Amino acid sequence: MQQGASAPARGRVADHVVVISVDGLRPDAIAKFDASTMQRLMREGRYSLTAQTITISKTLPSHTSMLTGVDADVHGITWNSDKTGEFGYVKVPTVFGLAKQAGYTTAAFFSKPKFHHIAEPGTVDYVSGPSGGVIPWNSGKTLG
């Protein structure tokens, strides 16, 4: 069971879902360095301090697995840089695409251009992050 949750939820329990991933953050650092914003997010939401990564523990393959639910041998992203111009977008459904199909509005805020691979146009309504790469993130709708 997920930390911070008392029982599995059934049905719609929220109007918004926000997933925050902090790459390389050791769980013990949150308390050790009094990361008050992180502690508040943990108090008011759901979290895991015991999540584990895939065998290819690099940022892009790991985050692609987190947002697709499949391992790198299925989603195919094994590199750790923006190669969108060469390889295009991830070939399996992402949480963004599934949410769009269900009628939800989606947004992504990324810190690195390599995440272009998981923000296929048509699956993310709003994208904000560093520019770069050969292929634009979506149809031009951006925040920031």
Short mmCIF file of N, CA, C and O in Angstrom, two decimals:
data_model
loop_
_atom_site.label_atom_id
_atom_site.label_comp_id
_atom_site.label_asym_id
_atom_site.label_seq_id
_atom_site.Cartn_x
_atom_site.Cartn_y
_atom_site.Cartn_z
N MET A 1 0.84 -1.18 0.00
CA MET A 1 0.00 0.00 0.00
C MET A 1 0.89 1.24 0.00
O MET A 1 1.94 1.28 0.61
N GLN A 2 0.44 2.25 -0.69
CA GLN A 2 1.19 3.49 -0.80
C GLN A 2 1.29 4.19 0.54
O GLN A 2 0.33 4.20 1.32
N GLN A 3 2.43 4.77 0.81
CA GLN A 3 2.60 5.51 2.05
C GLN A 3 1.67 6.71 2.03
O GLN A 3 1.45 7.32 1.00
N GLY A 4 1.12 7.06 3.16
CA GLY A 4 0.25 8.21 3.25
C GLY A 4 -1.20 7.87 2.92
O GLY A 4 -2.06 8.72 3.00
N ALA A 5 -1.48 6.63 2.54
CA ALA A 5 -2.86 6.22 2.24
C ALA A 5 -3.30 5.18 3.25
O ALA A 5 -2.56 4.27 3.57
N SER A 6 -4.52 5.31 3.75
CA SER A 6 -5.00 4.37 4.75
C SER A 6 -5.69 3.17 4.12
O SER A 6 -5.70 2.09 4.68
N ALA A 7 -6.32 3.34 2.97
CA ALA A 7 -7.02 2.24 2.31
C ALA A 7 -7.09 2.54 0.82
O ALA A 7 -7.07 3.70 0.42
N PRO A 8 -7.17 1.52 -0.01
CA PRO A 8 -7.29 1.78 -1.45
C PRO A 8 -8.55 2.58 -1.75
O PRO A 8 -9.62 2.30 -1.21
N ALA A 9 -8.41 3.60 -2.59
CA ALA A 9 -9.55 4.44 -2.96
C ALA A 9 -10.36 3.76 -4.05
O ALA A 9 -9.83 3.04 -4.87
N ARG A 10 -11.65 4.01 -4.05
CA ARG A 10 -12.54 3.47 -5.08
C ARG A 10 -13.29 4.64 -5.71
O ARG A 10 -13.74 5.54 -5.03
N GLY A 11 -13.42 4.62 -7.03
CA GLY A 11 -14.13 5.68 -7.72
C GLY A 11 -13.32 6.96 -7.78
O GLY A 11 -12.16 7.01 -7.40
N ARG A 12 -13.93 8.00 -8.27
CA ARG A 12 -13.25 9.28 -8.40
C ARG A 12 -13.08 9.91 -7.02
O ARG A 12 -14.05 10.13 -6.30
N VAL A 13 -11.85 10.24 -6.69
CA VAL A 13 -11.57 10.82 -5.38
C VAL A 13 -10.98 12.22 -5.47
O VAL A 13 -10.79 12.87 -4.45
N ALA A 14 -10.66 12.67 -6.69
CA ALA A 14 -10.05 13.99 -6.84
C ALA A 14 -10.38 14.56 -8.21
O ALA A 14 -10.60 13.84 -9.17
N ASP A 15 -10.40 15.88 -8.28
CA ASP A 15 -10.58 16.55 -9.56
C ASP A 15 -9.25 16.79 -10.27
O ASP A 15 -9.23 17.00 -11.47
N HIS A 16 -8.17 16.77 -9.52
CA HIS A 16 -6.85 17.02 -10.07
C HIS A 16 -5.86 15.98 -9.56
O HIS A 16 -5.93 15.59 -8.40
N VAL A 17 -4.96 15.59 -10.42
CA VAL A 17 -3.86 14.71 -10.02
C VAL A 17 -2.58 15.40 -10.44
O VAL A 17 -2.42 15.81 -11.59
N VAL A 18 -1.67 15.55 -9.51
CA VAL A 18 -0.38 16.15 -9.78
C VAL A 18 0.68 15.14 -9.40
O VAL A 18 0.70 14.64 -8.27
N VAL A 19 1.55 14.81 -10.35
CA VAL A 19 2.65 13.89 -10.09
C VAL A 19 3.92 14.72 -10.07
O VAL A 19 4.23 15.42 -11.03
N ILE A 20 4.64 14.63 -8.98
CA ILE A 20 5.91 15.35 -8.84
C ILE A 20 7.01 14.32 -8.67
O ILE A 20 6.94 13.47 -7.79
N SER A 21 7.99 14.39 -9.53
CA SER A 21 9.14 13.50 -9.42
C SER A 21 10.39 14.36 -9.27
O SER A 21 10.64 15.24 -10.10
N VAL A 22 11.13 14.12 -8.22
CA VAL A 22 12.37 14.84 -8.00
C VAL A 22 13.50 13.84 -8.24
O VAL A 22 13.72 12.93 -7.44
N ASP A 23 14.17 14.00 -9.35
CA ASP A 23 15.20 13.06 -9.79
C ASP A 23 16.39 13.07 -8.84
O ASP A 23 16.98 14.12 -8.57
N GLY A 24 16.70 11.91 -8.28
CA GLY A 24 17.89 11.76 -7.46
C GLY A 24 17.73 12.22 -6.01
O GLY A 24 18.72 12.33 -5.30
N LEU A 25 16.53 12.48 -5.57
CA LEU A 25 16.32 12.94 -4.19
C LEU A 25 16.29 11.75 -3.24
O LEU A 25 15.45 10.87 -3.37
N ARG A 26 17.21 11.72 -2.31
CA ARG A 26 17.19 10.67 -1.28
C ARG A 26 16.06 10.96 -0.30
O ARG A 26 15.93 12.09 0.18
N PRO A 27 15.23 9.97 0.00
CA PRO A 27 14.08 10.20 0.90
C PRO A 27 14.48 10.77 2.26
O PRO A 27 13.77 11.61 2.81
N ASP A 28 15.61 10.36 2.80
CA ASP A 28 16.01 10.85 4.12
C ASP A 28 16.40 12.33 4.10
O ASP A 28 16.39 12.99 5.14
N ALA A 29 16.70 12.87 2.94
CA ALA A 29 17.08 14.29 2.84
C ALA A 29 15.90 15.21 3.10
O ALA A 29 16.09 16.35 3.52
N ILE A 30 14.68 14.75 2.88
CA ILE A 30 13.50 15.58 3.09
C ILE A 30 13.42 16.03 4.54
O ILE A 30 13.23 17.21 4.84
N ALA A 31 13.59 15.10 5.46
CA ALA A 31 13.56 15.44 6.89
C ALA A 31 14.88 16.07 7.34
O ALA A 31 14.90 17.07 8.06
N LYS A 32 15.98 15.50 6.88
CA LYS A 32 17.30 15.97 7.32
C LYS A 32 17.51 17.46 7.03
O LYS A 32 18.09 18.19 7.84
N PHE A 33 17.03 17.91 5.86
CA PHE A 33 17.25 19.30 5.47
C PHE A 33 15.98 20.13 5.58
O PHE A 33 15.89 21.22 5.02
N ASP A 34 15.00 19.62 6.33
CA ASP A 34 13.76 20.33 6.61
C ASP A 34 13.15 20.92 5.34
O ASP A 34 12.87 22.11 5.26
N ALA A 35 12.94 20.06 4.36
CA ALA A 35 12.34 20.47 3.09
C ALA A 35 10.84 20.69 3.33
O ALA A 35 10.01 19.81 3.10
N SER A 36 10.50 21.87 3.82
CA SER A 36 9.15 22.14 4.31
C SER A 36 8.09 22.03 3.21
O SER A 36 6.98 21.55 3.49
N THR A 37 8.38 22.46 2.01
CA THR A 37 7.39 22.34 0.94
C THR A 37 7.12 20.88 0.61
O THR A 37 5.97 20.47 0.46
N MET A 38 8.17 20.09 0.54
CA MET A 38 7.99 18.65 0.29
C MET A 38 7.22 18.01 1.44
O MET A 38 6.34 17.18 1.21
N GLN A 39 7.53 18.40 2.66
CA GLN A 39 6.83 17.83 3.81
C GLN A 39 5.34 18.20 3.78
O GLN A 39 4.48 17.38 4.09
N ARG A 40 5.03 19.40 3.36
CA ARG A 40 3.62 19.80 3.26
C ARG A 40 2.92 19.01 2.17
O ARG A 40 1.79 18.54 2.36
N LEU A 41 3.55 18.85 1.03
CA LEU A 41 2.97 18.05 -0.05
C LEU A 41 2.70 16.63 0.42
O LEU A 41 1.66 16.03 0.11
N MET A 42 3.61 16.09 1.20
CA MET A 42 3.43 14.74 1.73
C MET A 42 2.26 14.69 2.71
O MET A 42 1.47 13.74 2.69
N ARG A 43 2.14 15.69 3.57
CA ARG A 43 1.04 15.72 4.53
C ARG A 43 -0.32 15.81 3.84
O ARG A 43 -1.29 15.21 4.26
N GLU A 44 -0.38 16.59 2.77
CA GLU A 44 -1.66 16.90 2.13
C GLU A 44 -1.98 15.99 0.94
O GLU A 44 -3.06 16.10 0.37
N GLY A 45 -1.07 15.11 0.57
CA GLY A 45 -1.31 14.25 -0.58
C GLY A 45 -0.92 12.82 -0.32
O GLY A 45 -0.95 12.35 0.82
N ARG A 46 -0.54 12.14 -1.34
CA ARG A 46 -0.09 10.76 -1.28
C ARG A 46 1.33 10.72 -1.80
O ARG A 46 1.70 11.47 -2.70
N TYR A 47 2.12 9.81 -1.26
CA TYR A 47 3.52 9.77 -1.63
C TYR A 47 4.09 8.38 -1.40
O TYR A 47 3.48 7.53 -0.77
N SER A 48 5.28 8.18 -1.91
CA SER A 48 6.04 6.96 -1.63
C SER A 48 7.49 7.34 -1.42
O SER A 48 8.06 8.08 -2.21
N LEU A 49 8.05 6.84 -0.35
CA LEU A 49 9.47 7.02 -0.10
C LEU A 49 10.25 5.74 -0.42
O LEU A 49 11.45 5.68 -0.21
N THR A 50 9.54 4.74 -0.93
CA THR A 50 10.18 3.45 -1.20
C THR A 50 10.05 3.03 -2.66
O THR A 50 10.30 1.87 -2.98
N ALA A 51 9.65 3.94 -3.53
CA ALA A 51 9.54 3.59 -4.94
C ALA A 51 10.91 3.16 -5.47
O ALA A 51 11.95 3.64 -5.01
N GLN A 52 10.90 2.25 -6.41
CA GLN A 52 12.15 1.76 -6.99
C GLN A 52 12.14 2.02 -8.49
O GLN A 52 11.09 2.00 -9.13
N THR A 53 13.31 2.22 -9.03
CA THR A 53 13.44 2.51 -10.44
C THR A 53 13.62 1.22 -11.24
O THR A 53 13.69 0.13 -10.67
N ILE A 54 13.71 1.36 -12.54
CA ILE A 54 13.95 0.23 -13.42
C ILE A 54 15.44 -0.07 -13.45
O ILE A 54 16.25 0.67 -12.89
N THR A 55 15.81 -1.15 -14.13
CA THR A 55 17.22 -1.56 -14.19
C THR A 55 18.09 -0.48 -14.84
O THR A 55 19.20 -0.24 -14.41
N ILE A 56 17.57 0.16 -15.88
CA ILE A 56 18.31 1.28 -16.49
C ILE A 56 17.98 2.52 -15.68
O ILE A 56 17.02 3.21 -15.95
N SER A 57 18.75 2.76 -14.63
CA SER A 57 18.40 3.84 -13.71
C SER A 57 18.93 5.19 -14.19
O SER A 57 19.65 5.89 -13.49
N LYS A 58 18.52 5.54 -15.39
CA LYS A 58 18.82 6.86 -15.95
C LYS A 58 17.51 7.64 -16.01
O LYS A 58 16.43 7.06 -16.11
N THR A 59 17.62 8.95 -16.01
CA THR A 59 16.45 9.82 -15.91
C THR A 59 15.38 9.53 -16.97
O THR A 59 14.22 9.29 -16.62
N LEU A 60 15.71 9.59 -18.24
CA LEU A 60 14.69 9.46 -19.27
C LEU A 60 14.05 8.07 -19.32
O LEU A 60 12.82 7.97 -19.31
N PRO A 61 14.83 6.99 -19.34
CA PRO A 61 14.18 5.67 -19.32
C PRO A 61 13.32 5.45 -18.06
O PRO A 61 12.21 4.91 -18.14
N SER A 62 13.80 5.90 -16.91
CA SER A 62 13.06 5.72 -15.66
C SER A 62 11.75 6.49 -15.66
O SER A 62 10.71 5.97 -15.28
N HIS A 63 11.80 7.75 -16.07
CA HIS A 63 10.58 8.56 -16.08
C HIS A 63 9.61 8.07 -17.16
O HIS A 63 8.40 8.14 -16.97
N THR A 64 10.14 7.57 -18.26
CA THR A 64 9.26 7.00 -19.28
C THR A 64 8.53 5.79 -18.71
O THR A 64 7.32 5.63 -18.92
N SER A 65 9.23 4.95 -17.97
CA SER A 65 8.57 3.81 -17.33
C SER A 65 7.53 4.26 -16.32
O SER A 65 6.43 3.70 -16.24
N MET A 66 7.84 5.28 -15.55
CA MET A 66 6.90 5.78 -14.55
C MET A 66 5.63 6.30 -15.22
O MET A 66 4.52 6.09 -14.71
N LEU A 67 5.76 6.94 -16.37
CA LEU A 67 4.60 7.54 -17.02
C LEU A 67 3.91 6.63 -18.03
O LEU A 67 2.87 6.99 -18.58
N THR A 68 4.49 5.44 -18.27
CA THR A 68 3.84 4.47 -19.16
C THR A 68 3.43 3.21 -18.44
O THR A 68 2.56 2.48 -18.91
N GLY A 69 4.09 2.90 -17.33
CA GLY A 69 3.79 1.68 -16.59
C GLY A 69 4.45 0.44 -17.15
O GLY A 69 4.14 -0.67 -16.73
N VAL A 70 5.38 0.63 -18.08
CA VAL A 70 6.09 -0.52 -18.65
C VAL A 70 7.59 -0.30 -18.59
O VAL A 70 8.07 0.82 -18.48
N ASP A 71 8.33 -1.39 -18.67
CA ASP A 71 9.79 -1.34 -18.59
C ASP A 71 10.39 -0.88 -19.92
O ASP A 71 9.70 -0.86 -20.95
N ALA A 72 11.66 -0.55 -19.90
CA ALA A 72 12.35 -0.05 -21.09
C ALA A 72 12.34 -1.06 -22.23
O ALA A 72 12.33 -0.66 -23.40
N ASP A 73 12.31 -2.37 -21.94
CA ASP A 73 12.28 -3.34 -23.02
C ASP A 73 10.94 -3.30 -23.77
O ASP A 73 10.84 -3.77 -24.90
N VAL A 74 9.92 -2.66 -23.19
CA VAL A 74 8.63 -2.50 -23.86
C VAL A 74 8.54 -1.11 -24.49
O VAL A 74 8.19 -0.99 -25.67
N HIS A 75 8.85 -0.04 -23.74
CA HIS A 75 8.72 1.31 -24.30
C HIS A 75 9.87 1.69 -25.21
O HIS A 75 9.73 2.58 -26.05
N GLY A 76 11.01 1.03 -25.09
CA GLY A 76 12.11 1.21 -26.04
C GLY A 76 13.04 2.38 -25.81
O GLY A 76 14.01 2.55 -26.54
N ILE A 77 12.80 3.20 -24.82
CA ILE A 77 13.68 4.35 -24.57
C ILE A 77 14.78 3.93 -23.60
O ILE A 77 14.53 3.71 -22.42
N THR A 78 15.98 3.82 -24.12
CA THR A 78 17.13 3.40 -23.31
C THR A 78 18.20 4.48 -23.24
O THR A 78 19.16 4.34 -22.51
N TRP A 79 18.04 5.54 -24.00
CA TRP A 79 19.01 6.64 -24.01
C TRP A 79 18.58 7.69 -22.99
O TRP A 79 17.47 7.65 -22.46
N ASN A 80 19.45 8.65 -22.74
CA ASN A 80 19.19 9.64 -21.70
C ASN A 80 19.43 11.07 -22.20
O ASN A 80 19.97 11.90 -21.49
N SER A 81 19.03 11.33 -23.44
CA SER A 81 19.17 12.67 -24.01
C SER A 81 18.02 12.88 -24.99
O SER A 81 17.27 11.96 -25.29
N ASP A 82 17.89 14.12 -25.48
CA ASP A 82 16.80 14.41 -26.41
C ASP A 82 17.17 13.93 -27.80
O ASP A 82 18.00 14.51 -28.47
N LYS A 83 16.55 12.83 -28.21
CA LYS A 83 16.73 12.29 -29.55
C LYS A 83 15.37 12.21 -30.25
O LYS A 83 15.12 11.34 -31.08
N THR A 84 14.49 13.17 -29.90
CA THR A 84 13.15 13.17 -30.47
C THR A 84 13.22 13.27 -31.99
O THR A 84 12.45 12.60 -32.69
N GLY A 85 14.12 14.10 -32.51
CA GLY A 85 14.25 14.25 -33.96
C GLY A 85 14.64 12.95 -34.64
O GLY A 85 14.25 12.69 -35.78
N GLU A 86 15.38 12.12 -33.96
CA GLU A 86 15.85 10.84 -34.52
C GLU A 86 14.85 9.71 -34.31
O GLU A 86 14.59 8.91 -35.20
N PHE A 87 14.27 9.62 -33.10
CA PHE A 87 13.42 8.48 -32.74
C PHE A 87 11.95 8.81 -32.56
O PHE A 87 11.13 7.90 -32.41
N GLY A 88 11.59 10.08 -32.50
CA GLY A 88 10.19 10.44 -32.29
C GLY A 88 9.77 10.26 -30.84
O GLY A 88 10.59 10.31 -29.93
N TYR A 89 8.48 10.02 -30.68
CA TYR A 89 7.90 9.93 -29.34
C TYR A 89 7.80 8.49 -28.89
O TYR A 89 7.86 7.56 -29.70
N VAL A 90 7.61 8.32 -27.59
CA VAL A 90 7.45 6.98 -27.03
C VAL A 90 6.30 6.28 -27.75
O VAL A 90 5.29 6.91 -28.08
N LYS A 91 6.46 5.01 -28.02
CA LYS A 91 5.51 4.26 -28.86
C LYS A 91 4.40 3.56 -28.07
O LYS A 91 3.57 2.89 -28.65
N VAL A 92 4.39 3.68 -26.77
CA VAL A 92 3.34 3.07 -25.94
C VAL A 92 2.55 4.20 -25.27
O VAL A 92 3.05 5.31 -25.12
N PRO A 93 1.32 3.92 -24.85
CA PRO A 93 0.51 4.97 -24.21
C PRO A 93 1.16 5.50 -22.93
O PRO A 93 1.75 4.75 -22.17
N THR A 94 1.01 6.79 -22.73
CA THR A 94 1.47 7.43 -21.49
C THR A 94 0.25 7.80 -20.65
O THR A 94 -0.89 7.80 -21.13
N VAL A 95 0.49 8.16 -19.42
CA VAL A 95 -0.59 8.62 -18.56
C VAL A 95 -1.26 9.86 -19.17
O VAL A 95 -2.46 10.05 -19.03
N PHE A 96 -0.50 10.67 -19.90
CA PHE A 96 -1.07 11.85 -20.55
C PHE A 96 -2.09 11.44 -21.61
O PHE A 96 -3.20 11.96 -21.65
N GLY A 97 -1.71 10.51 -22.47
CA GLY A 97 -2.60 10.05 -23.52
C GLY A 97 -3.85 9.37 -22.97
O GLY A 97 -4.96 9.58 -23.47
N LEU A 98 -3.69 8.56 -21.95
CA LEU A 98 -4.82 7.88 -21.34
C LEU A 98 -5.78 8.87 -20.69
O LEU A 98 -7.00 8.74 -20.79
N ALA A 99 -5.21 9.89 -20.03
CA ALA A 99 -6.05 10.91 -19.41
C ALA A 99 -6.81 11.70 -20.47
O ALA A 99 -8.00 11.98 -20.32
N LYS A 100 -6.14 12.06 -21.57
CA LYS A 100 -6.81 12.79 -22.66
C LYS A 100 -7.95 11.96 -23.24
O LYS A 100 -9.03 12.48 -23.49
N GLN A 101 -7.71 10.67 -23.45
CA GLN A 101 -8.76 9.80 -23.98
C GLN A 101 -9.97 9.73 -23.05
O GLN A 101 -11.10 9.54 -23.50
N ALA A 102 -9.73 9.88 -21.76
CA ALA A 102 -10.81 9.84 -20.77
C ALA A 102 -11.48 11.20 -20.60
O ALA A 102 -12.38 11.35 -19.78
N GLY A 103 -11.02 12.21 -21.37
CA GLY A 103 -11.66 13.52 -21.33
C GLY A 103 -11.04 14.53 -20.39
O GLY A 103 -11.60 15.60 -20.18
N TYR A 104 -9.88 14.24 -19.84
CA TYR A 104 -9.23 15.15 -18.91
C TYR A 104 -8.32 16.12 -19.65
O TYR A 104 -7.84 15.84 -20.74
N THR A 105 -8.06 17.25 -19.03
CA THR A 105 -7.07 18.20 -19.51
C THR A 105 -5.74 17.81 -18.89
O THR A 105 -5.68 17.46 -17.72
N THR A 106 -4.69 17.86 -19.69
CA THR A 106 -3.37 17.44 -19.20
C THR A 106 -2.37 18.58 -19.31
O THR A 106 -2.49 19.45 -20.17
N ALA A 107 -1.37 18.54 -18.45
CA ALA A 107 -0.29 19.52 -18.48
C ALA A 107 0.98 18.84 -18.01
O ALA A 107 0.93 17.89 -17.23
N ALA A 108 2.10 19.32 -18.51
CA ALA A 108 3.40 18.78 -18.10
C ALA A 108 4.37 19.94 -17.94
O ALA A 108 4.40 20.86 -18.76
N PHE A 109 5.14 19.87 -16.89
CA PHE A 109 6.15 20.87 -16.60
C PHE A 109 7.46 20.12 -16.40
O PHE A 109 7.63 19.44 -15.39
N PHE A 110 8.33 20.22 -17.37
CA PHE A 110 9.56 19.45 -17.37
C PHE A 110 10.77 20.38 -17.21
O PHE A 110 10.73 21.54 -17.58
N SER A 111 11.85 19.81 -16.71
CA SER A 111 13.06 20.59 -16.50
C SER A 111 14.13 20.34 -17.57
O SER A 111 15.15 21.01 -17.57
N LYS A 112 13.89 19.36 -18.46
CA LYS A 112 14.92 19.00 -19.43
C LYS A 112 14.28 18.71 -20.79
O LYS A 112 13.24 18.06 -20.86
N PRO A 113 14.93 19.16 -21.88
CA PRO A 113 14.38 18.91 -23.22
C PRO A 113 14.22 17.42 -23.56
O PRO A 113 13.37 17.08 -24.37
N LYS A 114 14.96 16.55 -22.94
CA LYS A 114 14.86 15.13 -23.26
C LYS A 114 13.48 14.56 -22.98
O LYS A 114 13.10 13.54 -23.52
N PHE A 115 12.68 15.27 -22.17
CA PHE A 115 11.33 14.79 -21.89
C PHE A 115 10.38 15.01 -23.05
O PHE A 115 9.22 14.60 -22.99
N HIS A 116 10.85 15.62 -24.14
CA HIS A 116 10.03 15.73 -25.35
C HIS A 116 9.49 14.36 -25.74
O HIS A 116 8.37 14.25 -26.23
N HIS A 117 10.28 13.32 -25.55
CA HIS A 117 9.90 11.97 -25.96
C HIS A 117 8.59 11.49 -25.35
O HIS A 117 7.91 10.65 -25.94
N ILE A 118 8.23 11.97 -24.18
CA ILE A 118 7.03 11.46 -23.51
C ILE A 118 5.87 12.44 -23.57
O ILE A 118 4.83 12.19 -22.98
N ALA A 119 6.03 13.55 -24.29
CA ALA A 119 4.96 14.54 -24.43
C ALA A 119 4.49 14.59 -25.87
O ALA A 119 4.60 15.61 -26.55
N GLU A 120 3.97 13.48 -26.35
CA GLU A 120 3.52 13.40 -27.74
C GLU A 120 2.43 14.43 -28.01
O GLU A 120 1.49 14.58 -27.23
N PRO A 121 2.54 15.15 -29.13
CA PRO A 121 1.49 16.11 -29.49
C PRO A 121 0.12 15.44 -29.49
O PRO A 121 -0.04 14.31 -29.92
N GLY A 122 -0.86 16.16 -28.95
CA GLY A 122 -2.21 15.63 -28.87
C GLY A 122 -2.51 14.94 -27.55
O GLY A 122 -3.66 14.65 -27.24
N THR A 123 -1.47 14.66 -26.77
CA THR A 123 -1.68 14.00 -25.48
C THR A 123 -1.52 14.97 -24.31
O THR A 123 -1.99 14.68 -23.22
N VAL A 124 -0.84 16.08 -24.55
CA VAL A 124 -0.60 17.06 -23.49
C VAL A 124 -1.13 18.41 -23.95
O VAL A 124 -0.71 18.93 -24.97
N ASP A 125 -2.08 18.96 -23.19
CA ASP A 125 -2.69 20.24 -23.56
C ASP A 125 -1.75 21.42 -23.35
O ASP A 125 -1.74 22.35 -24.14
N TYR A 126 -1.00 21.39 -22.27
CA TYR A 126 -0.10 22.49 -21.92
C TYR A 126 1.24 21.91 -21.51
O TYR A 126 1.29 20.99 -20.70
N VAL A 127 2.29 22.47 -22.07
CA VAL A 127 3.65 22.02 -21.75
C VAL A 127 4.50 23.23 -21.45
O VAL A 127 4.44 24.23 -22.15
N SER A 128 5.30 23.13 -20.42
CA SER A 128 6.26 24.17 -20.11
C SER A 128 7.58 23.51 -19.75
O SER A 128 7.60 22.51 -19.06
N GLY A 129 8.63 24.06 -20.27
CA GLY A 129 9.95 23.53 -19.99
C GLY A 129 10.96 24.21 -20.89
O GLY A 129 10.61 25.09 -21.67
N PRO A 130 12.19 23.78 -20.82
CA PRO A 130 13.23 24.39 -21.66
C PRO A 130 12.97 24.07 -23.12
O PRO A 130 12.49 22.99 -23.47
N SER A 131 13.27 25.03 -23.98
CA SER A 131 13.11 24.78 -25.41
C SER A 131 14.29 23.97 -25.90
O SER A 131 15.26 23.75 -25.21
N GLY A 132 14.20 23.54 -27.10
CA GLY A 132 15.26 22.73 -27.68
C GLY A 132 14.67 21.53 -28.35
O GLY A 132 13.48 21.27 -28.28
N GLY A 133 15.49 20.79 -29.02
CA GLY A 133 15.00 19.63 -29.74
C GLY A 133 14.50 20.02 -31.11
O GLY A 133 14.30 21.19 -31.41
N VAL A 134 14.27 19.05 -31.93
CA VAL A 134 13.88 19.29 -33.30
C VAL A 134 12.37 19.40 -33.45
O VAL A 134 11.87 20.18 -34.24
N ILE A 135 11.61 18.62 -32.68
CA ILE A 135 10.17 18.56 -32.82
C ILE A 135 9.53 19.34 -31.69
O ILE A 135 9.89 19.18 -30.53
N PRO A 136 8.56 20.24 -31.98
CA PRO A 136 7.90 20.97 -30.90
C PRO A 136 7.11 20.04 -30.00
O PRO A 136 6.70 18.97 -30.41
N TRP A 137 6.87 20.46 -28.77
CA TRP A 137 6.21 19.62 -27.78
C TRP A 137 4.75 19.39 -28.09
O TRP A 137 4.19 18.37 -27.77
N ASN A 138 4.06 20.36 -28.64
CA ASN A 138 2.64 20.19 -28.97
C ASN A 138 2.26 21.18 -30.04
O ASN A 138 3.12 21.73 -30.72
N SER A 139 1.00 21.44 -30.19
CA SER A 139 0.52 22.31 -31.25
C SER A 139 0.75 23.79 -30.97
O SER A 139 0.12 24.62 -31.61
N GLY A 140 1.59 24.13 -30.05
CA GLY A 140 1.89 25.52 -29.78
C GLY A 140 1.30 26.04 -28.48
O GLY A 140 1.58 27.15 -28.09
N LYS A 141 0.46 25.26 -27.83
CA LYS A 141 -0.08 25.68 -26.54
C LYS A 141 0.98 25.48 -25.48
O LYS A 141 1.37 24.37 -25.21
N THR A 142 1.48 26.55 -24.93
CA THR A 142 2.47 26.43 -23.88
C THR A 142 2.15 27.41 -22.75
O THR A 142 1.46 28.40 -22.96
N LEU A 143 2.63 27.08 -21.60
CA LEU A 143 2.54 27.97 -20.46
C LEU A 143 3.94 28.45 -20.15
O LEU A 143 4.90 27.72 -20.28
N GLY A 144 4.07 29.67 -19.69
CA GLY A 144 5.36 30.15 -19.23
C GLY A 144 6.22 30.77 -20.27
O GLY A 144 6.16 30.78 -21.40
#
